[in-house]
Short mmCIF file of C-alpha atoms in Angstrom, two decimals:
data_model
loop_
_atom_site.label_atom_id
_atom_site.label_comp_id
_atom_site.label_asym_id
_atom_site.label_seq_id
_atom_site.Cartn_x
_atom_site.Cartn_y
_atom_site.Cartn_z
CA MET A 1 28.84 -0.99 10.41
CA VAL A 2 27.16 1.35 8.17
CA THR A 3 26.68 4.84 11.09
CA LYS A 4 24.18 7.26 10.70
CA ALA A 5 26.99 10.01 9.46
CA LYS A 6 28.06 7.45 6.67
CA LEU A 7 23.53 7.14 5.89
CA GLY A 8 23.60 10.91 6.12
CA GLU A 9 25.70 11.31 3.93
CA LEU A 10 24.66 9.12 1.16
CA GLY A 11 21.63 11.49 1.25
CA LEU A 12 18.93 9.23 2.93
CA PHE A 13 18.16 11.72 5.67
CA ASP A 14 17.82 14.24 2.63
CA ALA A 15 16.90 12.39 -0.48
CA LYS A 16 12.82 12.12 -0.75
CA VAL A 17 12.31 9.08 -3.29
CA PRO A 18 8.90 6.90 -4.49
CA ARG A 19 7.65 4.33 -1.86
CA TYR A 20 7.07 1.57 -5.14
CA THR A 21 4.09 0.48 -5.04
CA SER A 22 4.48 1.03 -9.00
CA TYR A 23 6.78 1.17 -11.82
CA PRO A 24 6.78 4.16 -13.23
CA THR A 25 5.18 5.71 -10.08
CA ALA A 26 2.31 7.76 -10.70
CA PRO A 27 3.30 11.08 -10.51
CA HIS A 28 4.58 10.27 -14.08
CA PHE A 29 1.38 8.40 -15.43
CA THR A 30 -0.26 10.23 -18.83
CA ARG A 31 -2.41 10.63 -20.66
CA ASP A 32 -1.59 7.32 -23.11
CA ILE A 33 -4.10 6.30 -21.84
CA ASN A 34 -7.96 6.74 -21.70
CA ALA A 35 -11.31 4.56 -21.80
CA ASP A 36 -11.08 2.41 -24.34
CA GLY A 37 -8.08 1.43 -24.34
CA PHE A 38 -8.53 0.04 -20.24
CA THR A 39 -11.52 -1.13 -21.70
CA ASN A 40 -9.55 -3.57 -24.42
CA TRP A 41 -7.20 -4.44 -21.32
CA ILE A 42 -9.69 -6.01 -19.23
CA GLU A 43 -11.13 -7.67 -22.65
CA ALA A 44 -8.05 -9.18 -23.46
CA ILE A 45 -7.70 -10.73 -19.79
CA PRO A 46 -7.88 -14.70 -20.30
CA GLU A 47 -11.46 -16.59 -20.13
CA GLY A 48 -11.47 -18.04 -16.77
CA ALA A 49 -8.30 -16.18 -14.91
CA ARG A 50 -8.27 -15.04 -11.25
CA ILE A 51 -7.86 -10.79 -10.55
CA SER A 52 -7.43 -8.83 -7.46
CA LEU A 53 -10.69 -6.24 -7.07
CA TYR A 54 -10.05 -2.89 -5.05
CA VAL A 55 -12.92 -1.05 -4.25
CA HIS A 56 -12.29 3.04 -3.19
CA VAL A 57 -14.58 4.04 -1.40
CA PRO A 58 -14.34 8.23 -1.38
CA PHE A 59 -15.88 9.35 2.02
CA CYS A 60 -14.57 10.01 6.05
CA ARG A 61 -16.70 11.29 8.23
CA ARG A 62 -14.06 13.21 9.46
CA LEU A 63 -10.59 14.53 7.96
CA CYS A 64 -7.85 13.25 9.88
CA TRP A 65 -4.95 15.87 9.41
CA PHE A 66 -1.81 13.47 8.88
CA CYS A 67 -4.19 11.74 5.47
CA ALA A 68 -2.30 12.24 2.35
CA CYS A 69 -5.48 9.49 0.47
CA ARG A 70 -8.43 10.93 -1.53
CA THR A 71 -11.42 11.32 0.65
CA GLN A 72 -13.92 13.44 1.47
CA GLY A 73 -15.32 14.74 4.79
CA THR A 74 -19.16 14.17 4.93
CA GLN A 75 -22.12 13.64 8.37
CA SER A 76 -24.62 12.47 5.95
CA ASP A 77 -24.98 9.29 4.21
CA LYS A 78 -26.24 11.09 1.14
CA PRO A 79 -23.66 11.62 -0.98
CA VAL A 80 -21.90 7.50 0.40
CA LEU A 81 -26.10 6.50 -1.19
CA ALA A 82 -25.35 8.12 -4.76
CA TYR A 83 -21.53 6.97 -5.35
CA LEU A 84 -23.01 3.89 -3.89
CA GLU A 85 -24.38 3.79 -6.62
CA THR A 86 -22.02 5.17 -9.63
CA LEU A 87 -20.05 2.25 -8.30
CA LYS A 88 -22.81 -0.35 -8.66
CA THR A 89 -23.13 1.15 -11.75
CA GLU A 90 -19.64 0.46 -12.44
CA LEU A 91 -19.28 -2.66 -11.79
CA ARG A 92 -22.10 -3.97 -13.81
CA MET A 93 -20.11 -1.75 -16.65
CA LEU A 94 -16.80 -3.66 -16.00
CA GLY A 95 -19.30 -7.04 -15.91
CA GLN A 96 -19.77 -6.41 -18.95
CA HIS A 97 -16.55 -6.46 -20.35
CA LEU A 98 -14.22 -9.61 -18.38
CA PRO A 99 -14.27 -12.57 -19.81
CA LYS A 100 -16.21 -15.62 -19.00
CA GLY A 101 -15.30 -17.82 -15.91
CA VAL A 102 -13.24 -15.08 -14.20
CA THR A 103 -12.68 -15.53 -10.20
CA LEU A 104 -11.03 -12.80 -7.17
CA SER A 105 -8.26 -14.27 -6.16
CA ARG A 106 -8.83 -10.49 -3.77
CA LEU A 107 -10.92 -8.69 -3.45
CA HIS A 108 -9.59 -5.08 -0.66
CA TRP A 109 -12.20 -2.84 0.20
CA GLY A 110 -10.39 1.06 0.98
CA GLY A 111 -10.34 4.78 1.39
CA GLY A 112 -10.75 7.24 3.08
CA THR A 113 -13.90 4.99 5.33
CA PRO A 114 -15.84 1.77 3.59
CA THR A 115 -16.96 0.68 7.29
CA LEU A 116 -18.67 4.55 6.47
CA LEU A 117 -21.04 1.97 4.63
CA GLN A 118 -24.22 1.78 6.58
CA PRO A 119 -25.29 -2.08 6.24
CA GLY A 120 -27.95 -2.22 3.91
CA MET A 121 -24.90 -0.32 1.97
CA MET A 122 -22.82 -3.11 2.43
CA ASP A 123 -25.26 -5.78 1.16
CA GLU A 124 -26.02 -3.81 -1.95
CA LEU A 125 -22.47 -3.38 -2.56
CA ALA A 126 -21.30 -7.18 -1.67
CA GLY A 127 -23.60 -8.43 -3.97
CA ALA A 128 -23.26 -6.44 -6.74
CA ILE A 129 -18.89 -7.56 -6.80
CA LYS A 130 -20.12 -11.00 -6.76
CA ASP A 131 -22.19 -10.36 -9.91
CA VAL A 132 -19.56 -9.20 -11.65
CA ALA A 133 -16.69 -11.66 -10.61
CA PRO A 134 -17.61 -14.61 -7.50
CA PHE A 135 -15.44 -15.35 -4.60
CA ASP A 136 -12.81 -18.68 -5.73
CA SER A 137 -12.43 -21.61 -3.45
CA ASP A 138 -9.49 -19.32 -1.71
CA THR A 139 -10.02 -14.98 -2.41
CA GLU A 140 -9.10 -13.36 -0.23
CA PHE A 141 -11.80 -10.06 1.58
CA SER A 142 -9.72 -7.57 3.30
CA VAL A 143 -11.94 -4.21 4.27
CA GLU A 144 -10.02 -1.43 5.71
CA ILE A 145 -11.59 -0.69 9.17
CA ASP A 146 -11.74 2.19 11.08
CA PRO A 147 -12.66 1.77 14.59
CA ASN A 148 -14.54 4.56 15.09
CA GLU A 149 -16.70 3.90 12.07
CA ILE A 150 -17.48 -0.41 12.86
CA ASP A 151 -20.21 -1.78 15.11
CA GLY A 152 -21.61 -5.04 15.15
CA ALA A 153 -24.27 -4.91 12.43
CA ARG A 154 -22.08 -4.17 9.99
CA LEU A 155 -19.78 -6.56 10.67
CA ASP A 156 -21.86 -8.78 10.80
CA VAL A 157 -22.59 -7.90 7.24
CA LEU A 158 -19.19 -7.96 6.34
CA ALA A 159 -18.20 -11.48 7.89
CA ALA A 160 -21.15 -12.59 6.04
CA ALA A 161 -19.83 -11.67 2.80
CA GLY A 162 -16.97 -13.13 3.27
CA MET A 163 -14.18 -10.63 4.93
CA ASN A 164 -11.30 -12.79 5.52
CA ARG A 165 -9.20 -10.39 6.38
CA ALA A 166 -9.21 -6.63 8.02
CA SER A 167 -7.07 -3.99 8.85
CA ILE A 168 -7.61 -1.35 11.07
CA GLY A 169 -5.04 2.10 11.73
CA VAL A 170 -3.68 2.62 14.81
CA GLN A 171 -1.19 5.35 13.58
CA ASP A 172 0.02 6.26 17.44
CA PHE A 173 -2.24 5.58 20.96
CA HIS A 174 -0.24 8.67 22.88
CA GLU A 175 -3.35 10.72 23.09
CA GLU A 176 -1.47 14.50 23.13
CA ILE A 177 -0.18 12.35 19.37
CA GLN A 178 -3.03 11.26 18.72
CA GLN A 179 -4.30 15.79 19.37
CA SER A 180 -1.71 16.95 16.90
CA ILE A 181 -3.09 14.89 13.47
CA GLY A 182 -6.31 14.53 14.38
CA ARG A 183 -7.28 11.30 14.81
CA LEU A 184 -8.87 10.37 17.84
CA GLN A 185 -8.73 7.12 19.20
CA SER A 186 -8.02 5.29 21.61
CA TYR A 187 -6.92 1.63 22.65
CA ASP A 188 -10.15 0.34 24.58
CA ILE A 189 -12.37 0.58 21.52
CA THR A 190 -9.36 -0.30 19.15
CA ARG A 191 -9.63 -3.53 21.46
CA TRP A 192 -12.65 -3.22 21.22
CA ALA A 193 -12.89 -3.23 17.25
CA ALA A 194 -10.28 -6.49 16.88
CA GLU A 195 -12.33 -8.19 19.68
CA GLU A 196 -15.21 -8.62 18.05
CA ILE A 197 -13.73 -8.85 14.60
CA ARG A 198 -11.98 -12.11 15.47
CA ALA A 199 -15.37 -13.00 17.44
CA ARG A 200 -17.20 -13.40 13.47
CA GLY A 201 -14.54 -15.69 12.56
CA VAL A 202 -12.52 -13.23 10.78
CA GLN A 203 -8.53 -14.91 12.08
CA SER A 204 -6.90 -13.34 9.42
CA LEU A 205 -5.90 -8.77 11.20
CA ASN A 206 -3.49 -6.21 9.98
CA ALA A 207 -3.24 -2.66 11.33
CA ASP A 208 -1.09 0.03 9.96
CA ILE A 209 1.25 1.95 12.85
CA LEU A 210 2.62 4.94 12.51
CA TYR A 211 6.52 6.91 12.94
CA GLY A 212 7.94 9.77 12.82
CA LEU A 213 4.85 11.95 14.29
CA PRO A 214 4.78 15.16 15.83
CA HIS A 215 5.44 15.18 19.16
CA GLN A 216 6.28 10.42 18.75
CA THR A 217 9.50 9.85 21.21
CA LYS A 218 11.30 6.35 21.39
CA ALA A 219 8.58 5.48 24.85
CA ARG A 220 6.06 6.84 23.48
CA ILE A 221 6.75 4.96 20.55
CA THR A 222 7.65 1.74 22.60
CA GLU A 223 4.49 2.19 24.62
CA SER A 224 2.28 2.45 21.48
CA VAL A 225 3.79 -1.03 19.61
CA GLN A 226 3.44 -2.98 22.71
CA LYS A 227 -0.18 -1.63 22.95
CA LEU A 228 -0.82 -3.15 19.66
CA LEU A 229 0.94 -6.82 20.03
CA SER A 230 -0.90 -6.92 23.43
CA LEU A 231 -3.46 -7.77 20.18
CA ASN A 232 -1.82 -9.99 18.14
CA PRO A 233 -2.29 -8.64 14.65
CA ASP A 234 -0.98 -11.34 11.39
CA ARG A 235 0.79 -8.45 10.20
CA VAL A 236 1.71 -4.92 10.69
CA ALA A 237 2.76 -2.03 8.32
CA LEU A 238 5.54 0.68 9.89
CA TYR A 239 4.82 2.93 7.88
CA GLY A 240 7.04 6.56 8.23
CA TYR A 241 3.91 9.66 8.08
CA ALA A 242 5.30 11.14 4.66
CA HIS A 243 4.68 15.29 5.63
CA VAL A 244 3.64 16.50 2.04
CA PRO A 245 1.39 19.67 2.77
CA TRP A 246 2.66 21.42 -0.72
CA MET A 247 0.51 18.42 -1.57
CA ALA A 248 -2.29 17.73 0.95
CA LYS A 249 -3.19 20.86 2.99
CA ARG A 250 -4.89 19.51 5.51
CA GLN A 251 -1.02 18.48 6.63
CA GLN A 252 -0.33 21.73 7.10
CA LEU A 253 -3.15 21.87 10.96
CA LEU A 254 -0.25 19.74 11.77
CA PRO A 255 2.50 21.34 14.37
CA SER A 256 5.29 21.33 12.08
CA ASP A 257 7.99 21.96 15.10
CA ALA A 258 6.83 18.62 16.88
CA LEU A 259 7.75 16.50 14.08
CA PRO A 260 11.60 14.38 14.42
CA THR A 261 14.06 15.32 13.15
CA PRO A 262 14.97 12.12 9.99
CA GLU A 263 17.80 11.25 12.34
CA GLU A 264 14.97 10.34 15.10
CA ARG A 265 13.05 8.98 12.70
CA LEU A 266 15.34 6.52 11.80
CA GLU A 267 15.64 6.01 15.78
CA LEU A 268 11.69 5.50 15.29
CA PHE A 269 12.05 2.82 12.92
CA GLU A 270 14.65 1.07 14.70
CA THR A 271 12.88 1.21 18.02
CA ALA A 272 9.34 -0.92 16.59
CA ARG A 273 11.08 -2.78 14.14
CA ARG A 274 13.37 -4.33 16.80
CA LEU A 275 9.63 -4.65 20.04
CA PHE A 276 7.93 -6.41 16.62
CA LEU A 277 10.92 -8.83 15.94
CA TRP A 278 12.06 -9.47 19.41
CA ASP A 279 8.04 -10.68 19.32
CA ASN A 280 8.82 -12.99 16.51
CA TYR A 281 7.88 -11.46 13.90
CA ALA A 282 8.76 -12.33 10.32
CA GLU A 283 10.29 -8.92 8.97
CA ILE A 284 8.40 -8.05 5.12
CA GLY A 285 10.47 -5.97 3.18
CA ILE A 286 11.38 -2.91 4.38
CA ASP A 287 8.62 -1.92 6.61
CA HIS A 288 5.86 -4.90 6.86
CA PHE A 289 6.84 -7.53 9.60
CA ALA A 290 4.46 -10.55 9.98
CA THR A 291 3.98 -14.26 12.35
CA GLN A 292 5.08 -16.97 10.87
CA ASP A 293 2.86 -18.48 9.91
CA ASP A 294 1.73 -15.65 7.40
CA SER A 295 0.72 -16.15 4.21
CA LEU A 296 3.24 -13.33 3.29
CA THR A 297 5.75 -14.82 5.45
CA ILE A 298 5.39 -18.08 3.95
CA ALA A 299 5.91 -16.09 0.33
CA GLN A 300 8.14 -13.77 1.24
CA LYS A 301 10.88 -17.79 1.18
CA THR A 302 9.35 -19.37 -1.46
CA GLY A 303 9.84 -15.98 -3.62
CA ASN A 304 6.17 -15.23 -4.12
CA LEU A 305 5.89 -11.90 -2.18
CA ARG A 306 4.91 -8.43 -4.33
CA ARG A 307 4.55 -5.50 -4.05
CA ASN A 308 1.49 -3.54 -4.81
CA PHE A 309 -0.60 -0.05 -4.56
CA GLN A 310 -1.95 -2.19 -1.14
CA GLY A 311 1.72 -2.34 0.10
CA TYR A 312 3.25 -5.71 0.27
CA THR A 313 1.70 -9.33 -0.94
CA ASP A 314 1.36 -12.30 -1.92
CA ASP A 315 -1.39 -12.17 -4.77
CA THR A 316 -0.03 -12.62 -7.48
CA ALA A 317 -3.08 -11.66 -10.08
CA GLU A 318 -2.04 -10.64 -13.35
CA ALA A 319 -4.45 -8.01 -13.56
CA LEU A 320 -6.05 -5.81 -10.74
CA ILE A 321 -8.37 -4.05 -11.39
CA GLY A 322 -9.83 -0.45 -9.71
CA VAL A 323 -12.99 0.11 -9.42
CA GLY A 324 -14.48 3.96 -8.06
CA ALA A 325 -12.67 7.47 -7.90
CA SER A 326 -8.86 7.78 -8.37
CA SER A 327 -8.38 3.83 -8.76
CA ILE A 328 -5.80 2.25 -9.56
CA SER A 329 -5.38 -0.53 -11.88
CA ARG A 330 -2.82 -2.67 -13.09
CA PHE A 331 -2.55 -4.48 -16.48
CA PRO A 332 0.08 -7.47 -18.10
CA GLN A 333 -0.14 -3.73 -20.23
CA GLY A 334 0.61 -1.53 -18.38
CA TYR A 335 -1.67 1.48 -15.64
CA ALA A 336 -4.76 3.04 -16.01
CA GLN A 337 -6.45 5.55 -12.92
CA ASN A 338 -9.60 6.25 -13.02
CA ALA A 339 -10.89 10.43 -12.93
CA PRO A 340 -9.83 11.32 -9.58
CA ALA A 341 -12.71 14.11 -8.16
CA THR A 342 -14.95 11.89 -7.38
CA GLY A 343 -18.02 14.20 -9.55
CA ALA A 344 -15.43 13.24 -12.72
CA HIS A 345 -15.71 9.87 -11.60
CA THR A 346 -19.33 9.81 -11.34
CA ALA A 347 -20.35 11.87 -14.59
CA ALA A 348 -17.88 9.69 -16.57
CA ILE A 349 -20.23 6.21 -15.58
CA ARG A 350 -23.55 7.73 -16.54
CA GLU A 351 -22.57 8.93 -19.35
CA GLY A 352 -22.14 4.80 -20.00
CA ARG A 353 -18.35 5.18 -20.04
CA PHE A 354 -15.29 4.45 -17.57
CA SER A 355 -13.91 7.38 -15.48
CA THR A 356 -10.37 6.39 -16.92
CA THR A 357 -8.30 9.73 -17.26
CA ARG A 358 -4.47 8.70 -16.97
CA GLY A 359 -1.99 5.78 -17.04
CA HIS A 360 1.25 4.39 -18.41
CA VAL A 361 1.68 1.58 -21.43
CA PHE A 362 4.22 -0.21 -20.34
CA ARG A 363 7.55 -0.06 -22.91
CA GLY A 364 10.70 0.34 -23.74
CA ASP A 365 12.24 -1.72 -20.63
CA ASP A 366 9.92 -0.37 -18.58
CA LYS A 367 8.96 -4.52 -16.82
CA LEU A 368 12.92 -4.97 -16.80
CA ARG A 369 13.74 -1.84 -14.30
CA SER A 370 9.61 -2.85 -12.24
CA ARG A 371 11.28 -5.72 -11.30
CA LEU A 372 14.64 -5.15 -10.83
CA ILE A 373 12.90 -2.59 -8.38
CA GLU A 374 9.96 -4.94 -7.23
CA GLN A 375 12.87 -7.85 -6.19
CA LEU A 376 14.93 -5.16 -4.14
CA MET A 377 12.23 -3.81 -2.08
CA CYS A 378 10.42 -7.18 -1.39
CA GLU A 379 14.23 -9.50 -1.13
CA PHE A 380 16.95 -6.57 -1.04
CA ARG A 381 18.80 -8.84 -3.44
CA ILE A 382 18.69 -8.47 -7.21
CA ASP A 383 18.39 -12.37 -8.28
CA ALA A 384 20.80 -11.96 -11.95
CA GLU A 385 20.12 -15.56 -12.81
CA ASP A 386 15.96 -15.46 -12.78
CA ILE A 387 16.85 -11.62 -14.65
CA THR A 388 18.17 -13.22 -17.72
CA ARG A 389 15.78 -15.92 -17.65
CA THR A 390 12.89 -13.64 -18.15
CA PHE A 391 14.30 -10.57 -19.46
CA ASP A 392 16.38 -9.81 -22.82
CA ILE A 393 18.87 -9.30 -21.04
CA THR A 394 22.75 -10.76 -21.51
CA PRO A 395 24.86 -11.05 -18.28
CA THR A 396 27.47 -8.78 -19.28
CA ALA A 397 25.03 -5.58 -19.75
CA LEU A 398 23.29 -6.66 -16.08
CA ARG A 399 25.89 -6.62 -14.39
CA GLN A 400 26.76 -3.57 -15.70
CA MET A 401 24.01 -2.07 -13.80
CA LEU A 402 24.43 -3.80 -11.05
CA ASN A 403 28.02 -2.30 -10.77
CA ARG A 404 26.85 1.19 -11.44
CA THR A 405 23.91 1.14 -8.59
CA ALA A 406 26.59 -0.48 -6.48
CA SER A 407 29.02 2.85 -6.93
CA GLU A 408 27.04 5.27 -6.01
CA PHE A 409 26.90 3.67 -1.93
CA SER A 410 30.35 3.31 -1.63
CA GLY A 411 30.74 -0.39 -1.96
CA LEU A 412 28.40 -1.03 0.56
CA LEU A 413 26.64 -3.52 -2.18
CA GLN A 414 27.34 -6.45 -2.62
CA VAL A 415 27.73 -7.57 -6.54
CA ASN A 416 29.13 -10.90 -8.01
CA GLU A 417 28.05 -13.55 -10.50
CA ASN A 418 24.46 -14.05 -8.68
CA GLY A 419 23.28 -10.82 -8.60
CA LEU A 420 23.28 -7.74 -5.99
CA PHE A 421 22.53 -7.86 -2.58
CA VAL A 422 22.05 -5.26 0.47
CA PRO A 423 23.68 -6.51 3.41
CA MET A 424 21.31 -5.82 6.73
CA GLU A 425 22.87 -2.46 7.38
CA ALA A 426 22.35 -1.04 4.25
CA ARG A 427 18.88 -1.67 4.03
CA PRO A 428 17.58 2.02 4.91
CA LEU A 429 18.57 2.99 1.89
CA THR A 430 16.79 0.41 0.05
CA ARG A 431 14.36 3.05 -1.33
CA MET A 432 17.63 4.99 -2.82
CA ILE A 433 18.72 1.82 -3.99
CA ALA A 434 15.70 1.14 -6.13
CA ARG A 435 15.57 4.51 -7.24
CA SER A 436 18.38 3.75 -8.95
CA PHE A 437 16.87 1.93 -11.48
CA ASP A 438 14.71 4.29 -12.01
CA ALA A 439 14.13 5.82 -15.45
CA TYR A 440 11.64 7.77 -14.89
CA GLU A 441 12.56 9.55 -11.89
CA LEU A 442 14.36 12.80 -12.28
CA ASP A 443 12.07 15.23 -10.62
CA LYS A 444 11.96 13.97 -7.06
CA ALA A 445 10.05 16.77 -6.07
CA GLY A 446 6.53 15.07 -4.37
CA HIS A 447 7.95 12.02 -2.33
CA SER A 448 8.07 11.32 0.55
CA SER A 449 11.40 10.82 3.13
CA ALA A 450 13.83 8.00 2.50
CA ILE A 451 13.32 7.01 6.19
#
């Protein structure tokens, strides 16, 4: 049995660790990739390949205080309309460089609040995307939906455009907590959104809920999770709130003295986790849960679970292309990120060039370490046979790497000829274990709590 005291000794309650949705993580991106390199990577995609596309809409009607995403508030549609024109131009540019026969494996609209687009705007964006890369027979099209910023007309357009998975943010249903984070969203309006989504034939529903918020207690998170479960989501992301006011200035509005301690955060997570497991959800990686017949659960069982900027996925497309300001793309050659500021991104597109400003070109043992970290984050183990078969590393050299990591965690990890395994009681340490394989992670500032 691993006690809280033991976890504390290993640094769980003090460490600031990446979430490892990429390797290397975005803070380590450099200027070694530009618009020309990004264009070359697009053109290198094989003809007839399946790709994934992420579209970023960096606008919200109101700015939630807890959020650290790149977004800006607007009460007018004028900047949104201008941005839509930029997206359409960017998509046409993308289409000019994509090889023939490329289709979509996954399409995701994120933000910000993509559902602040008016119905006509949504229809234009969906059409522009399909002109670039049409859907395949099993394309998954997901949209982040704010229950406060959606109506029947917009849902009709999304359903007609092919949306077959919707994601709604919940955070917490308790009013005092909602007041403290600047996000008022009643259970009734959330239930209405879920029912209206499903009424249009969109049967796959994701939901996000947070732990570690101000004024949150075990009783309150229990009530919120039970309300969420009444909506029967297919997937749930149980994210830890990352309090980084030095990076996201609006988080300074939160009452920091009402935040739970790291030890209390762990209790909040475990309370919510048990409720999902009791309701027969499968535990997916470090913070996701899914119904037993969900494709994420199947991917986990078959060894096809992956991790990207949206979290856990069963998408195995080699290329994920990000469209819009600050979007990040992933290719077999590396990562490329668009200009973070909307103005700079728009200026580049108007000049007829992609806005790529930074990224990372894979080199050395990047891909090896990326896969080691991904296996840990997805499967809580490292498969020695798979690693030595796929990468240029001997069993002896790999065993030495695994032993070095195991020695950092006081014998909690199991290492043998099959690889490394993280037992259940040590899984709160997973991100810290992953960090031990990170050759770039020297400056730990700016990351979220390990729990």
